[in-house]
XYZ file of C-alpha atoms in Angstrom:
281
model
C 125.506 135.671 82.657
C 126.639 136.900 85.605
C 127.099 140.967 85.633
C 130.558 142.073 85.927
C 130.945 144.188 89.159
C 131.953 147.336 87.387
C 129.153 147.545 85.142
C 127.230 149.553 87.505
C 128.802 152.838 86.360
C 127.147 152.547 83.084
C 123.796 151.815 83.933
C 122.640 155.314 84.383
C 120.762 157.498 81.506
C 122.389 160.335 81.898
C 125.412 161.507 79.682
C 129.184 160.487 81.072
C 132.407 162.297 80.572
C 134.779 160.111 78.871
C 136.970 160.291 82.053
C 135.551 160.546 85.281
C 137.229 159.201 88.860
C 135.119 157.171 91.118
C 135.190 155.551 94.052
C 134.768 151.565 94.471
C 135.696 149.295 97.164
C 137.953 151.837 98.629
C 140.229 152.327 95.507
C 140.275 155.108 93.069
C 139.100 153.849 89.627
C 139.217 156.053 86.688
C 135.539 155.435 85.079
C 135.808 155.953 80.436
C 132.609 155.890 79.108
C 133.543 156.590 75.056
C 131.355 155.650 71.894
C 133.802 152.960 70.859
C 133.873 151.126 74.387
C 133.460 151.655 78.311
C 136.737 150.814 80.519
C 137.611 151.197 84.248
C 141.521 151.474 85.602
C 142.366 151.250 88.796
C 144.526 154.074 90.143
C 146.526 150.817 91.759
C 148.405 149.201 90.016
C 147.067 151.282 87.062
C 145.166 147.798 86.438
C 142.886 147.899 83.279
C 140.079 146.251 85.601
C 136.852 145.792 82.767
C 136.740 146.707 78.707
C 133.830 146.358 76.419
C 133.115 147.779 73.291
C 130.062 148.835 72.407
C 127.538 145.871 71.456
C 129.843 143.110 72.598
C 130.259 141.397 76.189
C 132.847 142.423 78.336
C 136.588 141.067 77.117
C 137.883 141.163 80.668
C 136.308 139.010 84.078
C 137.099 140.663 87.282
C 136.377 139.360 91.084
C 133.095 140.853 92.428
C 134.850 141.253 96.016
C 138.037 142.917 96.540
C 140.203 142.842 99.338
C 140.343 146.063 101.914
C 143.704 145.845 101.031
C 146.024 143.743 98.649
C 145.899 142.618 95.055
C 143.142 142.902 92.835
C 142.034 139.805 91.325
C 140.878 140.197 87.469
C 141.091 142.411 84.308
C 144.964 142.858 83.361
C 147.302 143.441 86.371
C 150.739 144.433 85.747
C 153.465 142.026 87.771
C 156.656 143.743 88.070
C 159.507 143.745 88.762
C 159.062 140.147 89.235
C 156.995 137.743 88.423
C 155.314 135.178 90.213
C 157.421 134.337 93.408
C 160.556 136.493 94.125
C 163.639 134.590 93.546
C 165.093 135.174 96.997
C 163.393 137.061 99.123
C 160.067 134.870 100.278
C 158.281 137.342 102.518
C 158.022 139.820 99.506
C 155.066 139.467 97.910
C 154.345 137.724 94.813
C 154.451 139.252 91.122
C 156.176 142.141 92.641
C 155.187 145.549 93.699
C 153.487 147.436 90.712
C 149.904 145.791 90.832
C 149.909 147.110 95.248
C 151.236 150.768 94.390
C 149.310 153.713 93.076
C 150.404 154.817 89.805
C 150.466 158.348 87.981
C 148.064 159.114 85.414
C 150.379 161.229 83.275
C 147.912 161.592 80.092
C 144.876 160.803 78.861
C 143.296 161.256 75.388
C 140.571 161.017 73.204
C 139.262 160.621 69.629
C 137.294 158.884 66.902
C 139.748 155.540 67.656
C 139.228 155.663 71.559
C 141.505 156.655 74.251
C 144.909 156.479 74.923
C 146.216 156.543 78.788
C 149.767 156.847 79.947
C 150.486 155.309 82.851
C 153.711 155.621 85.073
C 155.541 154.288 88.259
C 158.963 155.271 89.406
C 160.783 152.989 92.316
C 163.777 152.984 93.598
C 166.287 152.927 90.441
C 163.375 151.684 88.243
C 160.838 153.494 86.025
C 158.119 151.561 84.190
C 155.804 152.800 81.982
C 152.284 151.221 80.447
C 150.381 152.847 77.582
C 146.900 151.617 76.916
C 144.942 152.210 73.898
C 141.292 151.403 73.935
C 138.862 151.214 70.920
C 137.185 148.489 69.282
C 140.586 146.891 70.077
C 142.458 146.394 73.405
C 146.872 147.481 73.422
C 148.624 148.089 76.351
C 152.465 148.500 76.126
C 154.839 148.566 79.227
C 158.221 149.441 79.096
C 160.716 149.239 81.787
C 164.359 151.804 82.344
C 166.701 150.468 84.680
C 168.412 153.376 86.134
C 171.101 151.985 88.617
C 174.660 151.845 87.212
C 174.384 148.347 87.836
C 173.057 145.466 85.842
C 169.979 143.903 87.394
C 167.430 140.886 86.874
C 164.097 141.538 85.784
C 160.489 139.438 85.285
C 157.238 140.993 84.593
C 154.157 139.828 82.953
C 150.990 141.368 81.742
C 148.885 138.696 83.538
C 145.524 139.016 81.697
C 142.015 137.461 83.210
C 139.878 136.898 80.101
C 136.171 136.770 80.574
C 134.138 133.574 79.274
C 131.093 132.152 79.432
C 131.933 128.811 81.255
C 136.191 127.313 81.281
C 134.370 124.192 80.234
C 133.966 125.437 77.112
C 136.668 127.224 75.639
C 139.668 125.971 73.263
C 143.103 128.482 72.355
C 143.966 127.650 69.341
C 147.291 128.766 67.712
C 149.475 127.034 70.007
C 149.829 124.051 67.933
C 153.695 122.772 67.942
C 154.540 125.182 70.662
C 157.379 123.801 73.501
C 156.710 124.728 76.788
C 156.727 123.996 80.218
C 153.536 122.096 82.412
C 154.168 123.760 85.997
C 151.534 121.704 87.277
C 153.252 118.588 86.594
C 156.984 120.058 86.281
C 157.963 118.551 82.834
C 158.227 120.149 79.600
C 155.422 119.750 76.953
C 154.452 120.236 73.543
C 150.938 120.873 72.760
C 149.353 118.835 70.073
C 146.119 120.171 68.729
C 143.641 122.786 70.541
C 144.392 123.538 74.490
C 141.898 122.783 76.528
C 141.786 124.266 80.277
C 139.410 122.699 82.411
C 140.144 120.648 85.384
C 143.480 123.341 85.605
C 146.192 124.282 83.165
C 149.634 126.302 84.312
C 151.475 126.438 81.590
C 154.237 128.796 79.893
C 154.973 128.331 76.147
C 157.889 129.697 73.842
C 155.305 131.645 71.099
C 154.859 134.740 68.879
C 152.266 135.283 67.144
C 147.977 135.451 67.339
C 146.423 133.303 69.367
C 142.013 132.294 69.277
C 140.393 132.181 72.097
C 137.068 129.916 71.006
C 134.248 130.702 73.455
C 131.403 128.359 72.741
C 128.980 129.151 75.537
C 128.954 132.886 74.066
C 129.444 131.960 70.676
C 132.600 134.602 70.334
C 136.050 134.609 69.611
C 139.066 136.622 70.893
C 142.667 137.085 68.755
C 145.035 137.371 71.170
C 148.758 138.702 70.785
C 151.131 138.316 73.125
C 153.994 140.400 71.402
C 156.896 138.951 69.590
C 159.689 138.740 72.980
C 157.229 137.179 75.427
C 156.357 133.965 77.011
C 152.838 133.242 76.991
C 151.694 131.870 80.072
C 148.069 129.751 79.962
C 146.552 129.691 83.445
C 143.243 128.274 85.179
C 143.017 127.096 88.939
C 141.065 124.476 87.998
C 139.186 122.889 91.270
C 141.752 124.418 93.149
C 140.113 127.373 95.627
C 141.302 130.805 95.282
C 140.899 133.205 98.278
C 138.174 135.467 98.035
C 136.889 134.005 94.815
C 134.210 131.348 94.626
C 133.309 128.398 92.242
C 131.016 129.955 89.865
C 133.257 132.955 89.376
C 136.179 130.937 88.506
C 134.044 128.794 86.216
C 133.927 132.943 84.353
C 137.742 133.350 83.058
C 140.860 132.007 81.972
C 144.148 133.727 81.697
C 146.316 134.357 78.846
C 149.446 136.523 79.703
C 152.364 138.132 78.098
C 155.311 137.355 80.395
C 158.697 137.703 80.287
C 161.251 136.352 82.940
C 164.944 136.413 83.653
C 165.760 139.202 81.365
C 169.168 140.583 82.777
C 169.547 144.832 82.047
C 172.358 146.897 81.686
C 172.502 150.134 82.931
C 170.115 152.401 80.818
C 169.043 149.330 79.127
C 164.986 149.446 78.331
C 162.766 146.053 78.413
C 159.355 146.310 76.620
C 155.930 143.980 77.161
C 153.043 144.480 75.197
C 149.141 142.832 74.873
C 146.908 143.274 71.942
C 143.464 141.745 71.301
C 140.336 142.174 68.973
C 137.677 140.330 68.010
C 137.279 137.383 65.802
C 135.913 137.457 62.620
């Protein structure tokens, strides 16, 4: 098993805060070290980049090299105020601008369940929110004001990178029956049995309700939940390269988002995303 790149702030004896800012490839990253689990955020993006709780493997792959600028590639970044490309404007960049901004840390928290974070960005007529709460389970919540006296389009996705032990060997079940769209091959689908990923899967699905994530090389499960107004959006590259990333990483994760797209607001109107996992029994 390869070590996930962040698990060097944990490897020293000596006793942590809970909260503590580091340093790390030229970003900020907020270091929690509490008895249920150990977490790093990013300060950009406020990107939950790595979870584990304690005596388990870590839920959440992230690249080992980050660009000196850009996108991070891993844990859970938060695409907003669009997702994937923008609609119009081509030279903006893709899933928006929340996951290349700094955010503010407006509170953090702790107790016997874990920690709590509240997260916030404000831009333009827009102010979006994510609360994370971090335990022996994983929540994060974003919510979204639109502030403008005029109505306005919005996508955004909470476009999780789950860590495995080999995309070769991993089934979701739960998706049985679902309709949803293939964007590889640009039809719709209906998946019939377990979903499989290897060899590439981009695929969004009408669904509510938990979803099991069977890892066989680690001999674990993850219940996923995607919220109850969401897409969920089932994504592996496959053989295809992706920058900055190489083969044997890749082989490490598969995505499983909450997403949400075309959602038109009114003015004052709130939109709300949320992402829940725990283990399996």
């Amino acid at each position: 098993m390869h070590e996930h790149p962040l698990q060097r702030f944990f490897k020293s004896l000596r006793e942590r805060p809970v909260f503590a800012w580091e340093r790390f490839q030229m970003r900020d990253v907020l270091v929690i070290d509490h008895p249920l689990c150990q977490a790093v955020f990013s300060r950009q993006g406020a990107q939950l980049l790595h979870f584990q709780p304690r005596g388990q493997k870590p839920w959440l792959w992230c690249a080992a090299k980050w660009p000196q600028v850009g996108a991070i590639r891993g844990g859970v970044p938060v695409c907003w105020p669009w997702y994937g490309r923008h609609p119009s404007e081509n030279a903006w960049p893709s899933h928006g601008w929340a996951r290349l901004i700094d955010w503010k840390l407006l509170d953090s928290s702790t107790d016997d369940e874990g920690v709590r974070l509240h997260w916030q960005l404000q831009l333009c007529d827009w102010q979006v929110d994510l609360h994370a709460h971090l335990g022996e389970t994983l929540e994060l919540r974003l919510c979204t004001e639109h502030q403008d006296e005029l109505p306005c389009q919005l996508s955004h996705a909470l476009h999780a990178y789950w860590r495995i032990g080999n995309v070769g060997e991993v089934a979701l079940s739960g998706l049985e029956g679902a309709q949803g769209y293939d964007q590889l091959n640009r039809q719709v689908c209906q998946q019939e049995g377990e979903l499989r990923v290897d060899g590439g899967c981009q695929r969004v699905f009408q669904h509510e309700g938990e979803l099991h994530l069977k890892d066989h090389a680690w001999q674990r499960e993850l219940c996923i939940d995607t919220g109850d107004s969401a897409d969920t959006v089932v994504w592996h590259p496959g053989s295809r390269p992706l920058l900055g990333v190489s083969f044997n990483e890749a082989s490490g994760f598969v995505c499983v988002e909450s997403a949400m797209a075309g959602a038109s607001l009114a003015p004052g109107e709130r939109a709300h995303l949320s992402l829940q996992a725990r283990a399996g029994a």
